[in-house]
Coordinates of C-alpha atoms and ligand atoms in Angstrom, one line a residue:
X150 CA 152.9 -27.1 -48.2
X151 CA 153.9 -30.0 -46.4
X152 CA 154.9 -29.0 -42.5
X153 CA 158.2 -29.9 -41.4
X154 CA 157.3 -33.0 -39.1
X155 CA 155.1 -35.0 -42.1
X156 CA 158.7 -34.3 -44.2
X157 CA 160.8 -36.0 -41.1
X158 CA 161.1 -39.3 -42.0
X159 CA 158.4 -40.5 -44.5
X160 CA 160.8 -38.7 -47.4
X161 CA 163.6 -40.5 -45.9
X162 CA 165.7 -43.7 -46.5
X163 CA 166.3 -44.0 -42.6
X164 CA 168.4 -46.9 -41.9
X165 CA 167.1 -48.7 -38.9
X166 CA 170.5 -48.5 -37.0
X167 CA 172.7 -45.5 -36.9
X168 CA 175.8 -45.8 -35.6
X169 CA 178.4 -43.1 -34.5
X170 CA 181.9 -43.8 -35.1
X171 CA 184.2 -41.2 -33.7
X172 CA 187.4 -40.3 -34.5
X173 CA 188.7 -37.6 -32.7
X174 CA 191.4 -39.7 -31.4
X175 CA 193.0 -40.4 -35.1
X176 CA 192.0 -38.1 -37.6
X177 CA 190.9 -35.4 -35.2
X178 CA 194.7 -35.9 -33.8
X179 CA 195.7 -34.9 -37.6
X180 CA 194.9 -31.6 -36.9
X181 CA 197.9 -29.7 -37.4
X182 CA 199.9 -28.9 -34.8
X183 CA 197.8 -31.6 -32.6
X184 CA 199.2 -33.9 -30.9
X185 CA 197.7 -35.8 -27.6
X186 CA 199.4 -37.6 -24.7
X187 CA 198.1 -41.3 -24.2
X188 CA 197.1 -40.1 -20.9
X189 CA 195.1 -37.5 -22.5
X190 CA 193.6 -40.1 -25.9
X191 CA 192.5 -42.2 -22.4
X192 CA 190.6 -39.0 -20.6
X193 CA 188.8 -38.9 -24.1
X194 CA 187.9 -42.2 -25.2
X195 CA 186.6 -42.2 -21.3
X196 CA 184.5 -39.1 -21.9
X197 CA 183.3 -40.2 -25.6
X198 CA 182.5 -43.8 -23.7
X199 CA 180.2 -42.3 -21.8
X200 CA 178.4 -40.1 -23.9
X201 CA 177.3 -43.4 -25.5
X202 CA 179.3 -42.9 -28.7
X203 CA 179.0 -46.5 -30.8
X204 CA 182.5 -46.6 -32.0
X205 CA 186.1 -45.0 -31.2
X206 CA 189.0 -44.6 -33.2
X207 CA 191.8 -45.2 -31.3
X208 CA 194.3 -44.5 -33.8
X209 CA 196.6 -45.9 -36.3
X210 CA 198.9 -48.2 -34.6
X211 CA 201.4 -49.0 -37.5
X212 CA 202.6 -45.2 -37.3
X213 CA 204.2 -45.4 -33.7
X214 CA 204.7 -47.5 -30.5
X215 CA 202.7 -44.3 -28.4
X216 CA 199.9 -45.3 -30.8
X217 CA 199.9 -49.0 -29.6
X218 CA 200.4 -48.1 -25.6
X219 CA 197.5 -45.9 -25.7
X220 CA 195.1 -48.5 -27.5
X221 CA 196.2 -51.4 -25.5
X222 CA 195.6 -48.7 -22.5
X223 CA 191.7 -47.5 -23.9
X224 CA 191.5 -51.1 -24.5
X225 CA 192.1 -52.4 -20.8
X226 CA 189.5 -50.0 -19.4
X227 CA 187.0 -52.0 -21.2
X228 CA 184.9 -49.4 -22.4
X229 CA 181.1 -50.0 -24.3
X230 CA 182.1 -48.0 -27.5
X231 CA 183.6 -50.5 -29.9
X232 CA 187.5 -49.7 -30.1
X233 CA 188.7 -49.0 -33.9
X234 CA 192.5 -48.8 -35.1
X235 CA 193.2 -47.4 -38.2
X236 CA 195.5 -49.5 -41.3
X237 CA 196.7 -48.9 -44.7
X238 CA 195.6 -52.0 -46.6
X239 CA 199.3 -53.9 -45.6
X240 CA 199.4 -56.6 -43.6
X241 CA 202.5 -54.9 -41.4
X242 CA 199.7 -52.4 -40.4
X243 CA 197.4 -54.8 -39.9
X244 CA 199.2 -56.6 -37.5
X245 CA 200.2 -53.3 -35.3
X246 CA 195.8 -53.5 -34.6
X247 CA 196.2 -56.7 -33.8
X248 CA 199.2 -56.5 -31.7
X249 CA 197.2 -53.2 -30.0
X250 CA 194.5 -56.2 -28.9
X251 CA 192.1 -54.2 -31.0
X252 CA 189.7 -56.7 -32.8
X253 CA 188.0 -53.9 -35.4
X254 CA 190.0 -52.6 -38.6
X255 CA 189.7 -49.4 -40.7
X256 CA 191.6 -50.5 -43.8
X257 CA 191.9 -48.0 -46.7
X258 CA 193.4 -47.5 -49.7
X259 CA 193.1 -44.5 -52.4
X260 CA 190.9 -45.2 -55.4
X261 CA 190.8 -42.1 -57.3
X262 CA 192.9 -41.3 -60.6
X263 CA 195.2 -39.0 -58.4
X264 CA 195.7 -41.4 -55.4
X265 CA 196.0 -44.2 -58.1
X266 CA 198.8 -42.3 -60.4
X267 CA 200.6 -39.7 -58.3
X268 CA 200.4 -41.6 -54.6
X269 CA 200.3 -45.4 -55.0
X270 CA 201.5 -45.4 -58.5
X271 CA 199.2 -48.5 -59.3
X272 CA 197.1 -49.7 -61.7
X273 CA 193.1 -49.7 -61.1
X274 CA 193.5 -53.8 -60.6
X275 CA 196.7 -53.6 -58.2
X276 CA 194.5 -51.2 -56.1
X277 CA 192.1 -53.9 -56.2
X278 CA 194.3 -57.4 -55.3
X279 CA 195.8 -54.9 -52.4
X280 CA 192.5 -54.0 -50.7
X281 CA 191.5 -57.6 -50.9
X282 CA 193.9 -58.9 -49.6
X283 CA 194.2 -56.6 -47.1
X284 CA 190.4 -57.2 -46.0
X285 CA 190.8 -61.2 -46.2
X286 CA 193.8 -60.9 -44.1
X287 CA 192.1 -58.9 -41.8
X288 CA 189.2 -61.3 -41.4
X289 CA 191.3 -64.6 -41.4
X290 CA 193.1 -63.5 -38.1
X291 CA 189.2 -62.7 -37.0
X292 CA 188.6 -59.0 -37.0
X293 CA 185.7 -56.7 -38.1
X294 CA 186.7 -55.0 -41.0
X295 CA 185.3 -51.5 -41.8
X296 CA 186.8 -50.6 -45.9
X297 CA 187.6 -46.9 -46.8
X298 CA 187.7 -46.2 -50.4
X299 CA 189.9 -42.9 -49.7
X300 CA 188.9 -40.4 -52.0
X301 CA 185.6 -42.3 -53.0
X302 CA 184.5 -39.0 -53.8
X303 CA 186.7 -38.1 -56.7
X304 CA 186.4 -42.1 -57.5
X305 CA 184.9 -43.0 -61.6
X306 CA 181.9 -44.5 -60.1
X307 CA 182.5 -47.7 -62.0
X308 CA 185.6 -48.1 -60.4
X309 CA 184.4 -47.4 -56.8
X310 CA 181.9 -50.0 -57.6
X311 CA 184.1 -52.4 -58.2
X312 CA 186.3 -52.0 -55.4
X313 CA 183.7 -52.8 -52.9
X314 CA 182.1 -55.6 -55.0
X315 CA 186.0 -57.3 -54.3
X316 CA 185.9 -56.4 -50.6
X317 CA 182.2 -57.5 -49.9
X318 CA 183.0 -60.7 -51.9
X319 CA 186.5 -60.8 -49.4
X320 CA 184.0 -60.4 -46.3
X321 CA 184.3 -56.5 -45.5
X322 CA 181.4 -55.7 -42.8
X323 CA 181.2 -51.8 -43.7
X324 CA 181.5 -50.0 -46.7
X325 CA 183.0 -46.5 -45.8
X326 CA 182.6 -43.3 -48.4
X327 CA 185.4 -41.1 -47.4
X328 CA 184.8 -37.2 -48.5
X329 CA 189.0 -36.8 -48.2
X330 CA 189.1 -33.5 -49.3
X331 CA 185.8 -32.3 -48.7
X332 CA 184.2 -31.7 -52.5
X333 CA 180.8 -33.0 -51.7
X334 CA 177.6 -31.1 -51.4
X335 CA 174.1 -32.3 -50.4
X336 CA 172.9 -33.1 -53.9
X337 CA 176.1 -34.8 -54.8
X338 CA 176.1 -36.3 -51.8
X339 CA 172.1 -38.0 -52.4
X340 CA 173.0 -39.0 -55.8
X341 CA 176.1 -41.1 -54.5
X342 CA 174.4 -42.7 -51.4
X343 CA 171.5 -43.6 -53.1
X344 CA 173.6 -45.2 -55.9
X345 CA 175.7 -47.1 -53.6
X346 CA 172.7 -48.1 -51.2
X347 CA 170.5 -49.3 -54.6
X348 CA 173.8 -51.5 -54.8
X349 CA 175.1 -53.0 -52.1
X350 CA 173.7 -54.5 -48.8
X351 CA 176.5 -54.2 -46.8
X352 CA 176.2 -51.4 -44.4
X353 CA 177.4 -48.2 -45.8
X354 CA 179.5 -45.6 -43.8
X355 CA 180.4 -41.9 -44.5
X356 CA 183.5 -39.9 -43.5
X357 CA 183.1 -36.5 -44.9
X358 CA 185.7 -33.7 -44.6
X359 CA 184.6 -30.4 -44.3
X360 CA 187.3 -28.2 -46.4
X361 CA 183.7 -26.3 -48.4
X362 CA 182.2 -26.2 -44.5
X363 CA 179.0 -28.9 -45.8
X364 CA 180.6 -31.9 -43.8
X365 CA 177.6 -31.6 -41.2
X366 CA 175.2 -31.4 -43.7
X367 CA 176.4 -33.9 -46.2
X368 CA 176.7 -36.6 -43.3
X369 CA 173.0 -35.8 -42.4
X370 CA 172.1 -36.2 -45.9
X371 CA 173.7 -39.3 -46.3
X372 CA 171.7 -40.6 -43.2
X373 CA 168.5 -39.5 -45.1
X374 CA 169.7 -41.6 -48.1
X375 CA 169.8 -44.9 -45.9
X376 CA 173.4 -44.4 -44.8
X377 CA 174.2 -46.3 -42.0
X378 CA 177.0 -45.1 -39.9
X379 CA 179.0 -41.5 -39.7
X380 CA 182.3 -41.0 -38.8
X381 CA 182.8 -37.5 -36.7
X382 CA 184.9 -35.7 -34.6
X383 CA 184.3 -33.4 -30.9
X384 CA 184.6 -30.0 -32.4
X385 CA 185.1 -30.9 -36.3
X386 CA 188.7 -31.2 -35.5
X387 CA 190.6 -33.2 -38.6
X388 CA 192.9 -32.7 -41.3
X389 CA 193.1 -29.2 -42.9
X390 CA 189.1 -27.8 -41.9
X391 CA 188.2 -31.0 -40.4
X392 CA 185.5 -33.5 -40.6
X393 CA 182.0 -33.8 -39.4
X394 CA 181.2 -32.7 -36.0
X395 CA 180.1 -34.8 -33.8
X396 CA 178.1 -32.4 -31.9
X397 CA 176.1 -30.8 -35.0
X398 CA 175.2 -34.2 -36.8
X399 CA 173.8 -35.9 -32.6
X400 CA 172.2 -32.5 -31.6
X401 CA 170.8 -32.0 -35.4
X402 CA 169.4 -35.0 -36.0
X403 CA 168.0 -35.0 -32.3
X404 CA 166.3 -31.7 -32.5
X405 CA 165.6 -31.2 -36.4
X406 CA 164.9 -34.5 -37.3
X407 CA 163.2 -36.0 -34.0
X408 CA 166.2 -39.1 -34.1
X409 CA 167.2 -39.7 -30.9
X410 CA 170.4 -42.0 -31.0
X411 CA 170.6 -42.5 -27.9
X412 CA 173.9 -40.4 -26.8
X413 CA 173.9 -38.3 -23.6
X414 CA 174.4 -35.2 -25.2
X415 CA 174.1 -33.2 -21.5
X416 CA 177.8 -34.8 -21.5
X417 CA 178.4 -32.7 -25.2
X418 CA 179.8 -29.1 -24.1
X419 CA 182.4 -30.5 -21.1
X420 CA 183.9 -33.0 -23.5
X421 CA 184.1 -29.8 -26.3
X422 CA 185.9 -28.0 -24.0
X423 CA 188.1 -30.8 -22.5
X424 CA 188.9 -31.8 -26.2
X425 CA 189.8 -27.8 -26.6
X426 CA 191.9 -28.1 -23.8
X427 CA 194.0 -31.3 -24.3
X428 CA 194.7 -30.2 -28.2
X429 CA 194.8 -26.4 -28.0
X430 CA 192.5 -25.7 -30.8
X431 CA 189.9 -23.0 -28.9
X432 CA 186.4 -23.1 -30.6
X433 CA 185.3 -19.7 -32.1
X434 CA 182.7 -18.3 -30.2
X435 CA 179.8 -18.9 -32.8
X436 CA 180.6 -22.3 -33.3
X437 CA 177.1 -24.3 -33.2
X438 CA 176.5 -25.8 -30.0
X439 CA 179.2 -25.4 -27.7
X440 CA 180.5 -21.9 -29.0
X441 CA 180.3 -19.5 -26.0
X442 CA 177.2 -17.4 -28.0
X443 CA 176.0 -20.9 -29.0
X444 CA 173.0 -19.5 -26.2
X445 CA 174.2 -15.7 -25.4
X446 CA 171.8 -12.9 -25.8
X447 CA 172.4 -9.5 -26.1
X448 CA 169.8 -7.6 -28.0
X449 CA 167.0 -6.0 -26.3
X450 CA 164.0 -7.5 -28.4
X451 CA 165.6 -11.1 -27.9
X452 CA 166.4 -11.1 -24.3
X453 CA 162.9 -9.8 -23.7
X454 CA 161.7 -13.1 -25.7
X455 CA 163.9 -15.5 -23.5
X456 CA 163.0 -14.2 -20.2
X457 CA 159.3 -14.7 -21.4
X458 CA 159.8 -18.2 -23.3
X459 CA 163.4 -19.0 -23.8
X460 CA 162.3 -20.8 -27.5
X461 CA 161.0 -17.8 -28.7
X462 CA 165.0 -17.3 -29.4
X463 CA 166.4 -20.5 -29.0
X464 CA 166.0 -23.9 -30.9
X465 CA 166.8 -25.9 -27.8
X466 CA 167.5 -25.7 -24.2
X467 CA 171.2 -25.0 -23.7
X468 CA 171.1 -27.8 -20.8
X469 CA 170.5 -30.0 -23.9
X470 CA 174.1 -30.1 -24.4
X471 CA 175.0 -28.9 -21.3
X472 CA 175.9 -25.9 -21.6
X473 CA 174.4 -22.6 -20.0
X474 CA 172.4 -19.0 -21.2
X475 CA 174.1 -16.0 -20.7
X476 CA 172.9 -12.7 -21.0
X477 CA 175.1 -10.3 -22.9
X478 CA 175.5 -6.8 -21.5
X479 CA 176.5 -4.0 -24.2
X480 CA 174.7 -1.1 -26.5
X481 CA 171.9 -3.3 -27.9
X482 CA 171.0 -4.8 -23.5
X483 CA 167.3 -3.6 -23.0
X484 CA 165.9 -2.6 -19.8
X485 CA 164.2 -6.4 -19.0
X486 CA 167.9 -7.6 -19.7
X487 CA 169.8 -5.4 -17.1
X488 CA 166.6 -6.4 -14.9
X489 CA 167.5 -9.8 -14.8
X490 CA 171.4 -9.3 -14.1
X491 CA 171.0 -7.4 -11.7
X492 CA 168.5 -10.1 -10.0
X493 CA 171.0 -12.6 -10.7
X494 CA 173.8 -10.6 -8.5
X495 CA 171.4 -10.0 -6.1
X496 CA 171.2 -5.9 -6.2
X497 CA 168.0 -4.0 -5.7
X498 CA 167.9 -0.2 -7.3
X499 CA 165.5 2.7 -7.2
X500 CA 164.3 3.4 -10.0
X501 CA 166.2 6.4 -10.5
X502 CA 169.5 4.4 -9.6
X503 CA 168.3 1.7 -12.2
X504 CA 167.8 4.3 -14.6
X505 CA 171.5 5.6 -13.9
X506 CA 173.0 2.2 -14.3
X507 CA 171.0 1.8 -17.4
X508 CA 172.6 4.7 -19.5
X509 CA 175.7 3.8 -18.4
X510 CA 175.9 0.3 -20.0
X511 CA 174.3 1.7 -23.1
X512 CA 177.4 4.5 -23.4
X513 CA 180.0 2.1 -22.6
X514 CA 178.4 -0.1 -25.3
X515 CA 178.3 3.1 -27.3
X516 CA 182.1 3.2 -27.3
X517 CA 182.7 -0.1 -28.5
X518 CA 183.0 -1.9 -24.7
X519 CA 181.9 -5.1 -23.8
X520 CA 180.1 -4.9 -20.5
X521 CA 181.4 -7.5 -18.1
X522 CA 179.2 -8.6 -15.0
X523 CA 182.4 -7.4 -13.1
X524 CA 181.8 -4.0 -15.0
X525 CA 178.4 -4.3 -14.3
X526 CA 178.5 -5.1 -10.0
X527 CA 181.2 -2.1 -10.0
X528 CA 178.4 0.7 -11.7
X529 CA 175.8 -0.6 -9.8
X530 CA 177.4 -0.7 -6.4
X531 CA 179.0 2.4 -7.1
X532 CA 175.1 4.1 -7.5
X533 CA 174.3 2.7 -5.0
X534 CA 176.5 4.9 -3.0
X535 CA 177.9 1.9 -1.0
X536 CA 180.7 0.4 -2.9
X537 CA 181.3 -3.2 -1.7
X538 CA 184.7 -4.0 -0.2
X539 CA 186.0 -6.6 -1.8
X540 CA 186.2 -9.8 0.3
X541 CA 189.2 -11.2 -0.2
X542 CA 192.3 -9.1 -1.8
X543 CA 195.9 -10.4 -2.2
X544 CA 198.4 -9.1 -0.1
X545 CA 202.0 -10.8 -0.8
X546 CA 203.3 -13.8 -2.8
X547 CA 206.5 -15.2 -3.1
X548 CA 207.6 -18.3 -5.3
X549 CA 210.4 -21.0 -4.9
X550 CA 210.8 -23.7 -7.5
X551 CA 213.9 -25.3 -8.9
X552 CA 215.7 -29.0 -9.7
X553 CA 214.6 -31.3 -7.6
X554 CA 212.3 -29.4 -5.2
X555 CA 208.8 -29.2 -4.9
X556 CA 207.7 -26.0 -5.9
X557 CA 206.7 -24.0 -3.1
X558 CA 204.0 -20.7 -2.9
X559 CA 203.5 -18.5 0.1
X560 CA 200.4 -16.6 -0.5
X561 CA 199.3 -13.3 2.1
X562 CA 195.8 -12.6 1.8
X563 CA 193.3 -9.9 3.4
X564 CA 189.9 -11.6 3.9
X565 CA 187.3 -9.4 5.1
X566 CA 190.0 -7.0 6.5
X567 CA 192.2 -9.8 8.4
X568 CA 195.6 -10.7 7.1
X569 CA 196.2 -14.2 6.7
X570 CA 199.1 -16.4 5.4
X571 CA 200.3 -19.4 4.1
X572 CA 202.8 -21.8 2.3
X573 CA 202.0 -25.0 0.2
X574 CA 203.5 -26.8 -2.4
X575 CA 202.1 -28.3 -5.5
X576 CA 202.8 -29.7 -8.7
X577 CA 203.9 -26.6 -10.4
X578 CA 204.1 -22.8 -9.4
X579 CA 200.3 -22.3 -10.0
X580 CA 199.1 -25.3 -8.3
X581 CA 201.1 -24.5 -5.2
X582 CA 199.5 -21.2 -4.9
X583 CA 196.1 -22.1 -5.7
X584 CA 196.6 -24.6 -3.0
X585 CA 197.7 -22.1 -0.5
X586 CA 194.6 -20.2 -1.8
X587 CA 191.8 -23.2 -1.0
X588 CA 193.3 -23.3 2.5
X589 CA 193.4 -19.6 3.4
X590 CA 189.9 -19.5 2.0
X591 CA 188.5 -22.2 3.5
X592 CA 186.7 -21.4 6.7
X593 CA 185.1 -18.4 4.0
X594 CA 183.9 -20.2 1.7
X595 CA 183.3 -24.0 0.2
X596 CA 184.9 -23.6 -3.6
X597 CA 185.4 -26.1 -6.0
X598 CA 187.4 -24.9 -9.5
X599 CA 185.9 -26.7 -12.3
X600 CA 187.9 -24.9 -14.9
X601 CA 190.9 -23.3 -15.4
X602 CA 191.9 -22.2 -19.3
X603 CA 195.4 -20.5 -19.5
X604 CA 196.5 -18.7 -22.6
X605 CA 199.2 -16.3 -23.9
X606 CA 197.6 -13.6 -25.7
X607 CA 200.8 -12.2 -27.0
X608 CA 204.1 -14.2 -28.2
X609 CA 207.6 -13.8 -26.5
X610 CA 208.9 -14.4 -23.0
X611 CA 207.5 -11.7 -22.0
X612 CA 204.0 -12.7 -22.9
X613 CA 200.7 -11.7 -21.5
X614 CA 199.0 -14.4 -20.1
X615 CA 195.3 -14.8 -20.1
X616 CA 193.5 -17.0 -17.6
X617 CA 189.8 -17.8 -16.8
X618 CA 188.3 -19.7 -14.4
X619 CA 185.1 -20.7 -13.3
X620 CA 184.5 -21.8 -10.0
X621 CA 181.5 -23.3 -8.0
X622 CA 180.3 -22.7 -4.5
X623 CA 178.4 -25.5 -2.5
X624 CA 174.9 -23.7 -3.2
X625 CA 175.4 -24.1 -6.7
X626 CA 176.7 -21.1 -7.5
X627 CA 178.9 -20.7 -10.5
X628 CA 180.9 -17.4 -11.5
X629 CA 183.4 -17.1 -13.9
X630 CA 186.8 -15.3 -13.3
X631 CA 189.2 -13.7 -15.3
X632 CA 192.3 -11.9 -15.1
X633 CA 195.2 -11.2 -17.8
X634 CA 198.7 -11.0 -16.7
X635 CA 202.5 -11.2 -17.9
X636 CA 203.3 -13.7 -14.5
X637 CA 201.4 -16.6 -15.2
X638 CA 200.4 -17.0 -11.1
X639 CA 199.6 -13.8 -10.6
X640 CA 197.3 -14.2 -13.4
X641 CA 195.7 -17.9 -12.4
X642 CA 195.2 -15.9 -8.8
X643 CA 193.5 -13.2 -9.5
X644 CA 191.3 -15.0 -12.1
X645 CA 190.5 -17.8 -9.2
X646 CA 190.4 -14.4 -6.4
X647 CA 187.9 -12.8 -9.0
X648 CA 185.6 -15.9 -9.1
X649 CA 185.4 -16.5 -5.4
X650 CA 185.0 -12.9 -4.9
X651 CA 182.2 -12.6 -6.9
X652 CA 180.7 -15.8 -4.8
X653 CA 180.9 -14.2 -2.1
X654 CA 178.7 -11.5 -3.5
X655 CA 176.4 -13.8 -4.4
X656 CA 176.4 -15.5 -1.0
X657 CA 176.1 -12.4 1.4
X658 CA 173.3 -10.2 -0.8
Ligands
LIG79 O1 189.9 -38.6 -45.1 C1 190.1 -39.8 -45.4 O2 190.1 -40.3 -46.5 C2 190.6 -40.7 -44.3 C3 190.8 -42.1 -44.6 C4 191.9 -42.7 -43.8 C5 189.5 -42.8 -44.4 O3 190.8 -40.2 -43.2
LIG80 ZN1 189.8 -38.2 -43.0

């Protein structure tokens, strides 16, 4: 049997150049129920800039004015990453990428039976003078033109083949293989590369949906087939399931298949979450790489293997991607996993008060809890007969916010027993009292919040509101905070009180 690193890449077609083309910014914005600010399509295209991503798409400037404004915007900032706008194959949309001073095109238009008879109502050669003469268009006013065959997929592969004979012969630079509604599988997906790659030299792109959940695995098998370029999203966000994620297909082929495309994927879990953030779709928690189990341990026999050799349990090092290990508390937690929590927080038990602590976990696991390291520092302290105060406690709050004021907070806290107080204003309600917060606290402690998530976790007015936070101190410190509320400020504090508390802790064992 052949061992995995002699199959790498001597049974593959491997083009020399990969490119990644992201489009978070269009099709990942046809999410439903997404839709993204220009301010926040800048903070991305930023963030996907830096992570060394080859190409963004902006957008598709014929369908609004916001769509230009934010690619002339991306534009200005002159990223690297090669800006992309998206067209139908009319000239009106070509000129909206033009007039968005972008100088790459995505053109499409649908080739299949269906898109032919039910969508464009046009005959196999109309479909052909159109994309044409959309591409030659394109290129006389001097842009790069990428060609989507939409629905290639579902395409008579004659037919497919003689739309992008017409746009090579018309000057297209890239052939793209759309997946639109995701029917592909690896084996259909080598036979159709292959084909397409036996006939045309023109560099070949793939843009696979994920609506059977392959779209990560079709995209890598395209690459293996010689494809030269995949289109993915941050998260696999996209029409209906989505498309490709951009994390799987850079992480996979770094790890799996030893192809190192030069991305900073450190940069991968903070631009998951900021993406999860601007467009309100929340990852599940076992979502490959960034998930929040992506590198969570809870079972006995696999936290012993980590704390030994963290790959006896993991296929790569969560800083990788950037994200962290955590240690899972609950009725599986063996004795070498409580060890290590309790090291991390800083307490030291007898062995009789370990042993205490120990059972306790394992019963609250037993009926059906999730241990918390909250949970956790309350048992232990309380064996240890000493139950620590807790620094900083919130005394009083009152709120004043209305037209044309800046809303004001006054905040009363006890720290360490003394009563202190203070007004600020902010932005909103929340910001004004976490800013009265940061300067009650501030001779206590040096905090910076590096992330706030708010959510209601019921509908209605009178929701609950859920908020988390994690903060940082200036040791390096991190502790997460959390807090659930029907006042949205009396939840953000006591999720940001919860996180500097347990700081504190951290600090003063
Ligand atoms: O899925 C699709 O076919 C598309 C096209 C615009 C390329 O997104
Ligand atoms: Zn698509």
């Amino acid at each position: 049997m052949k061992n995995i690193d002699a199959l790498k890449k001597e049974d593959m077609n491997l083009a020399d150049k990969i490119y990644i083309f992201d489009t978070t910014l269009r099709d990942g914005e046809q999410t439903p129920g997404v839709a993204l600010t220009v301010d926040e399509k800048i903070q991305i295209a930023q963030k996907l800039n830096n992570l060394g991503v080859d190409k963004i798409e902006v957008g598709f400037p014929a369908s609004s004015n916001g769509e230009i404004e934010s690619a002339k915007k991306i534009n200005s900032l002159n990223l690297d990453s090669t800006l992309v706008g998206l067209a139908r194959s009319l000239e009106r949309d070509i000129d909206a990428v033009i007039d968005s001073d972008l100088s790459y095109v995505h053109t499409f238009i649908g080739t299949s039976p269906l898109h032919r008879d039910y969508k464009l109502k046009m005959s196999r050669q109309t479909v052909i003078e159109t994309a044409v003469n959309a591409v030659e268009y394109a290129k006389d006013h001097g842009l790069t033109v990428e060609f989507s065959a939409e629905d290639a997929t579902r395409t008579e592969r004659d037919f497919l083949f003689d739309v992008f004979t017409s746009v090579v012969d018309a000057g297209a630079d890239f052939l793209d293989v759309p997946d639109t509604v995701g029917v592909l599988t690896p084996v259909f997906t080598r036979e159709l590369i292959t084909d397409i790659r036996n006939n045309f030299s023109t560099p070949i792109s793939v843009h696979f949906h994920n609506d059977f959940g392959l779209a990560t695995a079709n995209s890598l098998t395209a690459i293996e087939c010689g494809a030269n370029q995949a289109h993915v999203t941050v998260n696999g966000l996209g029409e209906r399931t989505g498309n490709c994620s951009l994390e799987e297909l850079v992480i996979t082929l770094k790890v799996a298949y030893g192809i190192d495309l030069g991305l900073d994927t450190t940069r991968l879990y903070s631009l998951s979450h900021l993406v999860g953030r601007f467009t309100g779709v929340k990852m599940p928690v076992n979502k490959p790489i960034v998930g929040d189990n992506a590198f969570a341990h809870e079972s006995g026999i696999h936290v012993h293997g980590i704390l030994n050799n963290a790959n006896t349990y993991e296929p790569m090092s969560p800083e990788l991607v950037g994200h962290s290990r955590r240690i899972v508390l609950g009725k599986h937690t063996g004795a070498n996993a409580l060890r290590s929590k309790l090291k991390q927080y800083h307490i030291d038990l007898n062995e009789d008060q370990f042993c205490k602590v120990f059972d306790e976990i394992k019963s609250l696991g037993d009926s059906g809890k999730c241990v918390t390291d909250d949970d956790l520092i309350a048992i232990a302290t309380i064996e240890l007969g000493s139950a620590r105060e807790t620094p900083i406690i919130i005394k009083g709050l009152s709120l004043s916010s209305g037209a044309n004021v800046s809303p004001t907070a006054t905040v009363k806290l006890e720290i360490d027993g003394v009563e202190k107080e203070t007004a600020s204003t902010g932005v909103g309600p929340v910001d004004a009292a976490l800013n009265a917060i940061r300067n009650l606290i501030q001779d206590s402690i040096d905090v910076e919040l590096e992330e706030y998530n708010l959510e209601a976790i019921t509908g209605g007015t009178d929701a609950l509101a859920e908020v988390f936070v994690i903060s940082s101190d200036s040791h390096g410190n991190k502790s997460t905070g959390r807090s659930t509320n029907q006042d949205i400020v009396m939840a953000s504090i006591l999720a940001v009180l919860d996180s500097i508390n347990k700081l504190l802790l951290i600090q003063r064992s």
